[in-house]
């Protein structure tokens, strides 16, 4: 063990999930399809043809999951609200959808667990996608209205909010690579989606603040990555800068400096009509105050230049066709993602230096082989080592001066891992796919013990 409880920063600790990945019950209580329902039911879109129809059936089993959270001893639970439960047709409020989140939030508070709610973790109502989705500017007002409905309803009990989870995935995996919903492959539309996501964040955060009043915490969750060169060749080192722009600064510069970076604009200029897309006042709206920047971190991004001989797919995101994303060094998790806790330290210290914003790690964790023994036991020492190493990097970033507020493990339950289906398991709790029985893995016992020790140490 690298991390001992007394080394951990005195911040909020928790676990994270998202609606489509765990809830199931996709046609219950008035919920309408989201883009992920449509996408997962499209042949060939998801490994094994799997869908979130059942997922972990958390919609019906949430009391049991709340008991697991209480048993773990977390301070906070990060979850997302399903837009298509709340406004299934994009207009009318569905009271039964809101009532589910009442039950969830009340159950958290009854157990002394602080909710951190994400408004959008990728489940856009299909009806809004049919009207143009993130590509069309109209979606911005639709999102702001959804934010108001939810905040008016839950804001007396939920004080910590994030607007979007990982807009990089929504825009670039969803509209450029087409490997996530809505499965579009069009760089021009991806550039438009990115801008409208940022604008939706800005408009919704103003609505959240107005609705919630003083004392609320409003933020956004990104998945920035430390970008590293495929080799020491000069072209590879030069590739890093642009890839950093299109992965990281494309979000953080508008949010915290009210400006898109010049290199990003230059890369996008041949692709999209930026003069029409980026309107007067947009950047001021995007750069609304952020109380907390959530950072989801799994692995660094390694890039090279085609000119130095690398071949293969470019990193996700329009404007970098001359770059190649290469696999990082071993060891890697079950999805082939290079394991490198130093990347988390690099990210947190860099974000602190460049933007001076309060930070939380809102997701980190790993998919591992997770062989299951009789009765559902999983002795996931590899996941414990991963989390331990990343907590140590987190502690070190705090010691180096980063303003850290929280740390959330991805994820509570083995769940629907998007285009990968159910095969990669990230949970600290095993979910038997046939019975949906939950069994805490060794990592859950480890996290629980760490949190309990810390409680003792903090006193
Ligand atoms: C992140 C997502 C989360 C989960 C993890 C593994 O990109 O936010 O939903 O799928 O990756």
Short mmCIF file of C-alpha atoms and ligand atoms in Angstrom, two decimals:
data_model
loop_
_atom_site.label_atom_id
_atom_site.label_comp_id
_atom_site.label_asym_id
_atom_site.label_seq_id
_atom_site.Cartn_x
_atom_site.Cartn_y
_atom_site.Cartn_z
CA UNK A 1 0.00 0.00 0.00
CA UNK A 2 1.33 3.41 -0.89
CA UNK A 3 -1.44 5.46 0.60
CA UNK A 4 -2.18 5.45 4.28
CA UNK A 5 -5.27 7.15 5.62
CA UNK A 6 -3.30 9.89 7.36
CA UNK A 7 -1.67 10.86 4.05
CA UNK A 8 -5.01 11.49 2.32
CA UNK A 9 -6.08 15.09 1.85
CA UNK A 10 -9.06 16.00 4.05
CA UNK A 11 -11.56 16.22 1.17
CA UNK A 12 -14.79 14.53 0.12
CA UNK A 13 -14.47 10.87 -0.92
CA UNK A 14 -17.03 8.99 -2.91
CA UNK A 15 -17.93 6.81 -5.85
CA UNK A 16 -19.48 7.77 -9.18
CA UNK A 17 -22.02 6.26 -11.57
CA UNK A 18 -24.19 7.45 -14.45
CA UNK A 19 -27.84 6.98 -15.28
CA UNK A 20 -27.76 5.03 -18.54
CA UNK A 21 -24.97 2.77 -17.33
CA UNK A 22 -26.85 1.50 -14.26
CA UNK A 23 -30.55 2.36 -14.21
CA UNK A 24 -32.17 0.05 -16.77
CA UNK A 25 -35.98 0.41 -16.69
CA UNK A 26 -35.75 2.27 -19.94
CA UNK A 27 -39.48 2.29 -20.66
CA UNK A 28 -40.74 2.69 -17.12
CA UNK A 29 -42.61 5.65 -15.60
CA UNK A 30 -42.82 7.61 -18.82
CA UNK A 31 -39.12 7.54 -19.76
CA UNK A 32 -38.59 7.97 -23.50
CA UNK A 33 -35.60 6.75 -25.51
CA UNK A 34 -32.30 8.60 -25.35
CA UNK A 35 -29.65 8.58 -28.07
CA UNK A 36 -27.97 5.73 -26.21
CA UNK A 37 -31.10 3.56 -26.44
CA UNK A 38 -31.20 4.14 -30.17
CA UNK A 39 -27.47 3.68 -30.62
CA UNK A 40 -27.19 0.53 -28.48
CA UNK A 41 -30.05 -1.03 -30.44
CA UNK A 42 -28.26 -0.32 -33.72
CA UNK A 43 -26.64 -3.53 -34.99
CA UNK A 44 -22.87 -3.41 -34.70
CA UNK A 45 -22.74 -0.31 -32.51
CA UNK A 46 -22.03 -1.99 -29.16
CA UNK A 47 -19.87 -5.05 -28.51
CA UNK A 48 -22.00 -8.18 -28.31
CA UNK A 49 -25.12 -6.22 -29.26
CA UNK A 50 -25.56 -5.29 -25.61
CA UNK A 51 -27.80 -2.45 -24.42
CA UNK A 52 -28.65 -0.56 -21.25
CA UNK A 53 -32.20 -1.96 -21.22
CA UNK A 54 -31.57 -3.74 -17.94
CA UNK A 55 -28.10 -2.50 -16.94
CA UNK A 56 -27.92 -2.97 -13.14
CA UNK A 57 -31.67 -2.42 -12.75
CA UNK A 58 -30.68 0.29 -10.31
CA UNK A 59 -34.03 1.99 -10.97
CA UNK A 60 -35.70 -0.79 -9.01
CA UNK A 61 -32.79 -1.77 -6.75
CA UNK A 62 -31.60 1.65 -5.69
CA UNK A 63 -32.35 1.03 -2.00
CA UNK A 64 -29.93 -1.87 -2.01
CA UNK A 65 -27.36 0.30 -3.79
CA UNK A 66 -27.85 3.07 -1.26
CA UNK A 67 -27.18 0.53 1.48
CA UNK A 68 -23.95 -0.41 -0.29
CA UNK A 69 -22.92 3.26 -0.33
CA UNK A 70 -23.66 3.53 3.39
CA UNK A 71 -21.70 0.35 4.06
CA UNK A 72 -18.74 1.76 2.10
CA UNK A 73 -18.80 4.87 4.26
CA UNK A 74 -18.48 7.35 1.39
CA UNK A 75 -19.03 11.05 2.08
CA UNK A 76 -20.63 11.68 -1.30
CA UNK A 77 -22.22 9.93 -4.26
CA UNK A 78 -21.85 11.26 -7.79
CA UNK A 79 -24.70 10.18 -10.07
CA UNK A 80 -26.40 11.56 -13.15
CA UNK A 81 -29.99 12.41 -13.91
CA UNK A 82 -31.58 10.95 -17.04
CA UNK A 83 -32.92 13.84 -19.11
CA UNK A 84 -35.37 11.50 -20.94
CA UNK A 85 -36.98 10.55 -17.60
CA UNK A 86 -37.58 14.18 -16.69
CA UNK A 87 -38.56 15.65 -20.08
CA UNK A 88 -39.26 12.59 -22.20
CA UNK A 89 -40.71 14.48 -25.15
CA UNK A 90 -38.38 17.44 -24.66
CA UNK A 91 -41.23 19.67 -23.41
CA UNK A 92 -43.54 18.21 -20.76
CA UNK A 93 -42.21 17.42 -17.30
CA UNK A 94 -42.69 13.78 -16.27
CA UNK A 95 -43.38 13.84 -12.52
CA UNK A 96 -42.69 10.12 -12.14
CA UNK A 97 -39.18 10.62 -13.49
CA UNK A 98 -38.47 13.38 -10.99
CA UNK A 99 -39.98 11.27 -8.23
CA UNK A 100 -37.30 8.62 -8.79
CA UNK A 101 -34.60 11.18 -8.09
CA UNK A 102 -36.53 12.34 -5.02
CA UNK A 103 -36.35 8.81 -3.68
CA UNK A 104 -32.67 8.53 -4.53
CA UNK A 105 -31.69 11.88 -3.04
CA UNK A 106 -33.81 11.42 0.08
CA UNK A 107 -32.26 7.98 0.54
CA UNK A 108 -28.76 9.45 0.28
CA UNK A 109 -29.49 12.22 2.74
CA UNK A 110 -31.11 9.77 5.18
CA UNK A 111 -27.80 7.87 5.13
CA UNK A 112 -25.71 11.00 5.59
CA UNK A 113 -24.32 10.92 2.03
CA UNK A 114 -23.97 14.15 0.08
CA UNK A 115 -25.33 14.03 -3.49
CA UNK A 116 -23.30 15.39 -6.41
CA UNK A 117 -25.64 15.45 -9.40
CA UNK A 118 -24.58 15.56 -13.04
CA UNK A 119 -27.22 16.85 -15.43
CA UNK A 120 -25.87 15.29 -18.59
CA UNK A 121 -23.94 12.04 -18.77
CA UNK A 122 -24.67 11.44 -22.45
CA UNK A 123 -28.34 10.44 -22.52
CA UNK A 124 -29.84 13.12 -24.76
CA UNK A 125 -33.57 12.55 -25.36
CA UNK A 126 -33.85 11.02 -28.83
CA UNK A 127 -36.54 13.54 -29.71
CA UNK A 128 -33.96 16.33 -29.32
CA UNK A 129 -31.45 14.45 -31.44
CA UNK A 130 -34.13 14.15 -34.10
CA UNK A 131 -34.36 17.94 -34.01
CA UNK A 132 -30.61 18.23 -34.66
CA UNK A 133 -29.10 17.31 -31.30
CA UNK A 134 -25.90 19.03 -30.11
CA UNK A 135 -25.25 20.15 -33.64
CA UNK A 136 -28.05 22.72 -33.49
CA UNK A 137 -28.00 25.84 -31.34
CA UNK A 138 -31.59 25.22 -30.19
CA UNK A 139 -30.34 22.46 -27.90
CA UNK A 140 -28.74 25.08 -25.65
CA UNK A 141 -32.09 26.48 -24.48
CA UNK A 142 -33.51 22.99 -24.16
CA UNK A 143 -30.65 22.09 -21.80
CA UNK A 144 -31.04 25.28 -19.77
CA UNK A 145 -34.75 24.58 -19.35
CA UNK A 146 -34.02 21.01 -18.24
CA UNK A 147 -31.50 22.41 -15.74
CA UNK A 148 -34.17 24.72 -14.32
CA UNK A 149 -36.77 21.98 -13.98
CA UNK A 150 -34.38 19.68 -12.15
CA UNK A 151 -32.84 22.36 -9.94
CA UNK A 152 -36.25 23.74 -8.94
CA UNK A 153 -37.26 20.26 -7.92
CA UNK A 154 -34.13 18.94 -6.20
CA UNK A 155 -32.25 22.12 -5.34
CA UNK A 156 -33.48 22.23 -1.75
CA UNK A 157 -31.64 18.93 -1.13
CA UNK A 158 -28.92 18.74 -3.80
CA UNK A 159 -26.42 21.60 -3.47
CA UNK A 160 -23.57 20.24 -5.61
CA UNK A 161 -24.07 20.13 -9.37
CA UNK A 162 -22.18 19.51 -12.58
CA UNK A 163 -23.64 20.42 -15.91
CA UNK A 164 -21.89 18.07 -18.35
CA UNK A 165 -19.81 14.93 -18.09
CA UNK A 166 -16.91 14.81 -20.56
CA UNK A 167 -18.17 16.92 -23.46
CA UNK A 168 -15.09 15.67 -25.36
CA UNK A 169 -16.78 12.27 -25.60
CA UNK A 170 -20.17 13.72 -26.55
CA UNK A 171 -18.73 15.87 -29.33
CA UNK A 172 -15.80 13.88 -30.66
CA UNK A 173 -16.67 10.23 -29.96
CA UNK A 174 -20.32 10.96 -30.76
CA UNK A 175 -20.06 13.20 -33.83
CA UNK A 176 -16.54 12.74 -35.21
CA UNK A 177 -15.53 9.10 -34.68
CA UNK A 178 -19.12 7.92 -34.38
CA UNK A 179 -18.23 5.25 -31.81
CA UNK A 180 -20.61 6.74 -29.26
CA UNK A 181 -24.20 7.91 -29.70
CA UNK A 182 -25.48 9.39 -31.91
CA UNK A 183 -22.90 7.61 -34.13
CA UNK A 184 -22.25 10.51 -36.51
CA UNK A 185 -18.99 10.74 -38.48
CA UNK A 186 -18.71 14.31 -39.58
CA UNK A 187 -15.97 16.65 -38.32
CA UNK A 188 -18.00 19.74 -39.15
CA UNK A 189 -20.87 18.57 -37.00
CA UNK A 190 -18.45 17.63 -34.23
CA UNK A 191 -17.07 21.18 -34.11
CA UNK A 192 -20.62 22.50 -33.86
CA UNK A 193 -21.47 20.01 -31.11
CA UNK A 194 -18.41 21.04 -29.10
CA UNK A 195 -19.42 24.69 -29.21
CA UNK A 196 -23.04 24.05 -28.31
CA UNK A 197 -22.02 21.81 -25.42
CA UNK A 198 -19.85 24.58 -24.01
CA UNK A 199 -22.60 27.13 -24.51
CA UNK A 200 -25.16 24.82 -22.92
CA UNK A 201 -22.86 24.49 -19.91
CA UNK A 202 -22.59 28.28 -19.60
CA UNK A 203 -26.30 28.94 -19.94
CA UNK A 204 -27.30 26.10 -17.62
CA UNK A 205 -24.79 27.13 -14.96
CA UNK A 206 -26.35 30.58 -14.84
CA UNK A 207 -29.78 28.98 -14.49
CA UNK A 208 -28.52 26.67 -11.76
CA UNK A 209 -27.06 29.56 -9.79
CA UNK A 210 -30.26 31.62 -10.09
CA UNK A 211 -32.41 28.68 -9.08
CA UNK A 212 -30.23 27.32 -6.30
CA UNK A 213 -29.28 30.59 -4.64
CA UNK A 214 -26.31 31.12 -2.38
CA UNK A 215 -24.19 28.25 -1.19
CA UNK A 216 -24.67 25.97 -4.18
CA UNK A 217 -21.69 24.56 -6.00
CA UNK A 218 -21.85 24.56 -9.80
CA UNK A 219 -19.24 23.00 -12.05
CA UNK A 220 -18.43 20.85 -15.03
CA UNK A 221 -16.66 17.52 -15.48
CA UNK A 222 -13.99 17.13 -18.17
CA UNK A 223 -11.69 14.28 -19.16
CA UNK A 224 -8.43 16.09 -19.83
CA UNK A 225 -5.39 13.95 -20.51
CA UNK A 226 -1.71 14.56 -20.11
CA UNK A 227 -0.43 14.30 -23.68
CA UNK A 228 2.87 12.55 -24.26
CA UNK A 229 4.98 12.07 -27.40
CA UNK A 230 5.22 8.68 -29.10
CA UNK A 231 8.99 9.19 -29.34
CA UNK A 232 11.64 11.86 -28.91
CA UNK A 233 11.48 12.78 -32.61
CA UNK A 234 10.91 16.52 -33.12
CA UNK A 235 7.71 15.96 -35.14
CA UNK A 236 6.26 13.80 -32.39
CA UNK A 237 7.06 16.39 -29.78
CA UNK A 238 5.39 19.03 -31.97
CA UNK A 239 2.31 16.79 -32.31
CA UNK A 240 1.83 16.95 -28.55
CA UNK A 241 0.99 20.64 -28.57
CA UNK A 242 -1.85 20.40 -31.07
CA UNK A 243 -3.22 17.22 -29.51
CA UNK A 244 -3.19 19.01 -26.14
CA UNK A 245 -5.15 21.84 -27.71
CA UNK A 246 -7.80 19.57 -29.16
CA UNK A 247 -8.12 17.37 -26.10
CA UNK A 248 -7.67 19.83 -23.24
CA UNK A 249 -7.38 23.54 -23.99
CA UNK A 250 -10.37 23.41 -26.35
CA UNK A 251 -12.49 23.11 -23.19
CA UNK A 252 -10.48 24.82 -20.49
CA UNK A 253 -9.54 27.98 -22.38
CA UNK A 254 -13.14 28.91 -23.28
CA UNK A 255 -14.30 27.98 -19.77
CA UNK A 256 -11.62 29.82 -17.81
CA UNK A 257 -10.25 32.41 -20.25
CA UNK A 258 -13.27 33.12 -22.46
CA UNK A 259 -11.26 32.30 -25.60
CA UNK A 260 -10.65 29.35 -27.86
CA UNK A 261 -6.91 28.68 -28.26
CA UNK A 262 -5.46 29.97 -31.55
CA UNK A 263 -4.09 26.57 -32.57
CA UNK A 264 -7.53 25.00 -32.12
CA UNK A 265 -9.20 27.72 -34.19
CA UNK A 266 -6.58 27.29 -36.92
CA UNK A 267 -7.15 23.51 -36.99
CA UNK A 268 -10.93 23.97 -37.19
CA UNK A 269 -11.04 26.82 -39.63
CA UNK A 270 -10.87 24.64 -42.77
CA UNK A 271 -13.51 22.31 -41.34
CA UNK A 272 -16.32 24.48 -40.04
CA UNK A 273 -17.83 27.88 -40.62
CA UNK A 274 -16.63 29.32 -37.33
CA UNK A 275 -17.80 32.84 -38.12
CA UNK A 276 -21.40 31.60 -38.16
CA UNK A 277 -21.02 29.11 -35.33
CA UNK A 278 -19.23 31.26 -32.76
CA UNK A 279 -21.43 34.27 -32.10
CA UNK A 280 -20.88 37.50 -30.26
CA UNK A 281 -21.25 36.98 -26.52
CA UNK A 282 -20.94 33.18 -26.63
CA UNK A 283 -17.54 33.07 -24.98
CA UNK A 284 -18.63 35.37 -22.17
CA UNK A 285 -21.54 33.05 -21.53
CA UNK A 286 -19.34 29.95 -21.66
CA UNK A 287 -16.90 31.44 -19.17
CA UNK A 288 -19.44 31.51 -16.35
CA UNK A 289 -17.91 31.10 -12.89
CA UNK A 290 -16.99 27.48 -12.08
CA UNK A 291 -16.89 26.47 -8.41
CA UNK A 292 -15.45 23.05 -9.09
CA UNK A 293 -13.77 21.49 -12.09
CA UNK A 294 -14.30 17.74 -12.11
CA UNK A 295 -11.45 15.77 -13.65
CA UNK A 296 -11.97 12.25 -14.95
CA UNK A 297 -8.64 10.53 -15.45
CA UNK A 298 -7.81 7.06 -16.67
CA UNK A 299 -4.71 7.17 -18.87
CA UNK A 300 -2.38 9.59 -20.69
CA UNK A 301 -2.77 10.25 -24.42
CA UNK A 302 0.25 9.27 -26.54
CA UNK A 303 0.56 10.89 -29.95
CA UNK A 304 2.96 10.89 -32.86
CA UNK A 305 3.16 12.53 -36.28
CA UNK A 306 2.55 10.65 -39.51
CA UNK A 307 5.72 12.31 -40.84
CA UNK A 308 7.80 10.45 -38.29
CA UNK A 309 6.46 7.14 -39.55
CA UNK A 310 3.53 6.41 -37.25
CA UNK A 311 0.46 4.86 -38.80
CA UNK A 312 -3.01 4.26 -37.47
CA UNK A 313 -6.01 6.28 -36.41
CA UNK A 314 -5.74 9.93 -35.45
CA UNK A 315 -6.78 10.94 -31.92
CA UNK A 316 -10.51 11.67 -31.62
CA UNK A 317 -11.41 15.21 -32.55
CA UNK A 318 -11.47 17.05 -35.85
CA UNK A 319 -8.37 18.77 -37.20
CA UNK A 320 -5.61 16.33 -36.37
CA UNK A 321 -5.54 13.95 -39.33
CA UNK A 322 -1.78 14.28 -39.52
CA UNK A 323 -1.44 12.92 -35.99
CA UNK A 324 -1.60 9.33 -34.80
CA UNK A 325 -2.73 8.07 -31.42
CA UNK A 326 -0.39 5.30 -30.30
CA UNK A 327 -0.81 2.89 -27.39
CA UNK A 328 0.91 3.88 -24.18
CA UNK A 329 3.47 1.63 -22.47
CA UNK A 330 2.62 -1.44 -20.36
CA UNK A 331 1.18 -2.19 -17.90
CA UNK A 332 -2.33 -1.62 -19.15
CA UNK A 333 -5.83 -2.27 -17.80
CA UNK A 334 -8.25 -4.69 -19.47
CA UNK A 335 -9.20 -2.08 -22.09
CA UNK A 336 -5.54 -1.66 -23.04
CA UNK A 337 -5.30 1.71 -21.29
CA UNK A 338 -1.78 2.36 -20.04
CA UNK A 339 -1.72 2.58 -16.23
CA UNK A 340 0.15 5.69 -15.14
CA UNK A 341 -0.74 7.45 -11.91
CA UNK A 342 1.86 10.14 -12.56
CA UNK A 343 -0.49 11.39 -15.29
CA UNK A 344 -3.01 12.31 -12.61
CA UNK A 345 -0.41 14.28 -10.68
CA UNK A 346 0.66 16.05 -13.89
CA UNK A 347 -2.93 16.94 -14.77
CA UNK A 348 -3.97 18.26 -11.38
CA UNK A 349 -0.85 20.37 -10.92
CA UNK A 350 -1.08 21.71 -14.47
CA UNK A 351 -4.77 22.64 -14.16
CA UNK A 352 -3.99 24.36 -10.88
CA UNK A 353 -1.10 26.31 -12.38
CA UNK A 354 -2.87 27.28 -15.59
CA UNK A 355 -6.38 27.98 -14.35
CA UNK A 356 -6.28 28.22 -10.52
CA UNK A 357 -9.62 26.43 -10.16
CA UNK A 358 -10.78 24.14 -7.32
CA UNK A 359 -10.48 20.54 -8.51
CA UNK A 360 -12.03 17.17 -7.79
CA UNK A 361 -11.17 13.84 -9.32
CA UNK A 362 -14.70 12.91 -10.31
CA UNK A 363 -13.71 9.56 -11.85
CA UNK A 364 -10.73 7.28 -11.81
CA UNK A 365 -10.54 3.51 -11.81
CA UNK A 366 -9.84 0.55 -14.03
CA UNK A 367 -11.31 -2.38 -15.88
CA UNK A 368 -9.50 -5.57 -14.85
CA UNK A 369 -10.03 -9.28 -15.62
CA UNK A 370 -11.97 -9.82 -12.36
CA UNK A 371 -12.18 -13.61 -12.24
CA UNK A 372 -15.22 -14.53 -10.17
CA UNK A 373 -15.01 -17.24 -7.52
CA UNK A 374 -18.00 -19.20 -6.22
CA UNK A 375 -20.54 -16.94 -4.68
CA UNK A 376 -19.46 -13.86 -6.62
CA UNK A 377 -16.21 -13.06 -4.77
CA UNK A 378 -13.62 -11.09 -6.78
CA UNK A 379 -10.10 -10.65 -5.41
CA UNK A 380 -9.18 -7.61 -7.52
CA UNK A 381 -5.73 -6.75 -6.19
CA UNK A 382 -4.94 -5.10 -9.56
CA UNK A 383 -7.77 -2.59 -9.04
CA UNK A 384 -6.66 -1.96 -5.46
CA UNK A 385 -3.13 -1.22 -6.74
CA UNK A 386 -4.55 1.10 -9.38
CA UNK A 387 -6.68 3.05 -6.93
CA UNK A 388 -3.95 3.12 -4.34
CA UNK A 389 -1.46 4.54 -6.86
CA UNK A 390 -3.92 7.15 -8.06
CA UNK A 391 -4.82 8.19 -4.52
CA UNK A 392 -1.11 8.59 -3.83
CA UNK A 393 -0.75 10.81 -6.91
CA UNK A 394 -3.79 12.77 -5.75
CA UNK A 395 -2.27 13.27 -2.31
CA UNK A 396 1.01 14.37 -3.89
CA UNK A 397 -0.79 16.92 -6.08
CA UNK A 398 -2.39 18.32 -2.95
CA UNK A 399 1.01 18.54 -1.27
CA UNK A 400 2.29 20.36 -4.37
CA UNK A 401 -0.38 23.03 -3.89
CA UNK A 402 -3.36 21.99 -6.08
CA UNK A 403 -6.69 23.07 -4.57
CA UNK A 404 -8.30 19.65 -4.16
CA UNK A 405 -11.86 19.14 -3.00
CA UNK A 406 -12.85 15.56 -3.75
CA UNK A 407 -12.01 12.10 -5.06
CA UNK A 408 -14.53 9.70 -6.60
CA UNK A 409 -13.83 6.13 -7.68
CA UNK A 410 -15.29 5.00 -10.99
CA UNK A 411 -17.40 3.05 -10.26
CA UNK A 412 -19.73 1.53 -7.68
CA UNK A 413 -21.15 -1.31 -9.80
CA UNK A 414 -20.02 -3.32 -12.81
CA UNK A 415 -22.17 -1.69 -15.47
CA UNK A 416 -22.84 -0.91 -19.13
CA UNK A 417 -19.51 0.36 -20.42
CA UNK A 418 -20.88 2.17 -23.49
CA UNK A 419 -19.61 0.80 -26.82
CA UNK A 420 -17.77 -1.97 -24.97
CA UNK A 421 -20.94 -3.46 -23.45
CA UNK A 422 -20.74 -5.33 -20.14
CA UNK A 423 -17.42 -7.14 -20.67
CA UNK A 424 -15.07 -4.56 -19.17
CA UNK A 425 -15.84 -4.34 -15.47
CA UNK A 426 -14.92 -1.17 -13.57
CA UNK A 427 -17.02 -1.76 -10.44
CA UNK A 428 -15.74 -2.16 -6.91
CA UNK A 429 -18.91 -4.20 -6.52
CA UNK A 430 -19.43 -7.24 -8.75
CA UNK A 431 -22.81 -7.53 -10.45
CA UNK A 432 -23.79 -11.01 -11.59
CA UNK A 433 -25.23 -10.50 -15.08
CA UNK A 434 -27.73 -13.35 -14.71
CA UNK A 435 -29.11 -12.53 -11.26
CA UNK A 436 -27.96 -8.89 -10.86
CA UNK A 437 -26.76 -9.89 -7.39
CA UNK A 438 -24.26 -7.40 -5.97
CA UNK A 439 -21.11 -8.62 -4.18
CA UNK A 440 -18.46 -6.19 -2.95
CA UNK A 441 -15.03 -6.99 -4.44
CA UNK A 442 -11.80 -6.90 -2.43
CA UNK A 443 -11.40 -3.31 -3.68
CA UNK A 444 -14.67 -2.29 -2.03
CA UNK A 445 -13.49 -3.76 1.28
CA UNK A 446 -10.16 -1.95 0.82
CA UNK A 447 -11.79 1.42 0.06
CA UNK A 448 -14.16 1.00 3.00
CA UNK A 449 -11.28 0.28 5.38
CA UNK A 450 -9.33 3.27 4.06
CA UNK A 451 -12.30 5.60 4.52
CA UNK A 452 -12.94 4.25 8.01
CA UNK A 453 -9.28 4.72 9.04
CA UNK A 454 -9.33 8.21 7.66
CA UNK A 455 -12.44 9.00 9.64
CA UNK A 456 -10.52 7.79 12.69
CA UNK A 457 -7.42 9.76 11.73
CA UNK A 458 -9.33 12.95 10.98
CA UNK A 459 -11.21 12.43 14.24
C1 LIG B 1 -15.61 7.75 -18.67
C2 LIG B 1 -17.10 7.91 -18.53
C3 LIG B 1 -17.74 6.88 -17.64
C4 LIG B 1 -17.10 5.52 -17.79
C5 LIG B 1 -15.60 5.60 -17.73
C6 LIG B 1 -14.89 4.28 -17.82
O1 LIG B 1 -15.20 8.31 -19.89
O2 LIG B 1 -17.42 9.18 -18.01
O3 LIG B 1 -19.11 6.88 -17.92
O4 LIG B 1 -17.55 4.89 -18.91
O5 LIG B 1 -15.13 6.46 -18.71
#
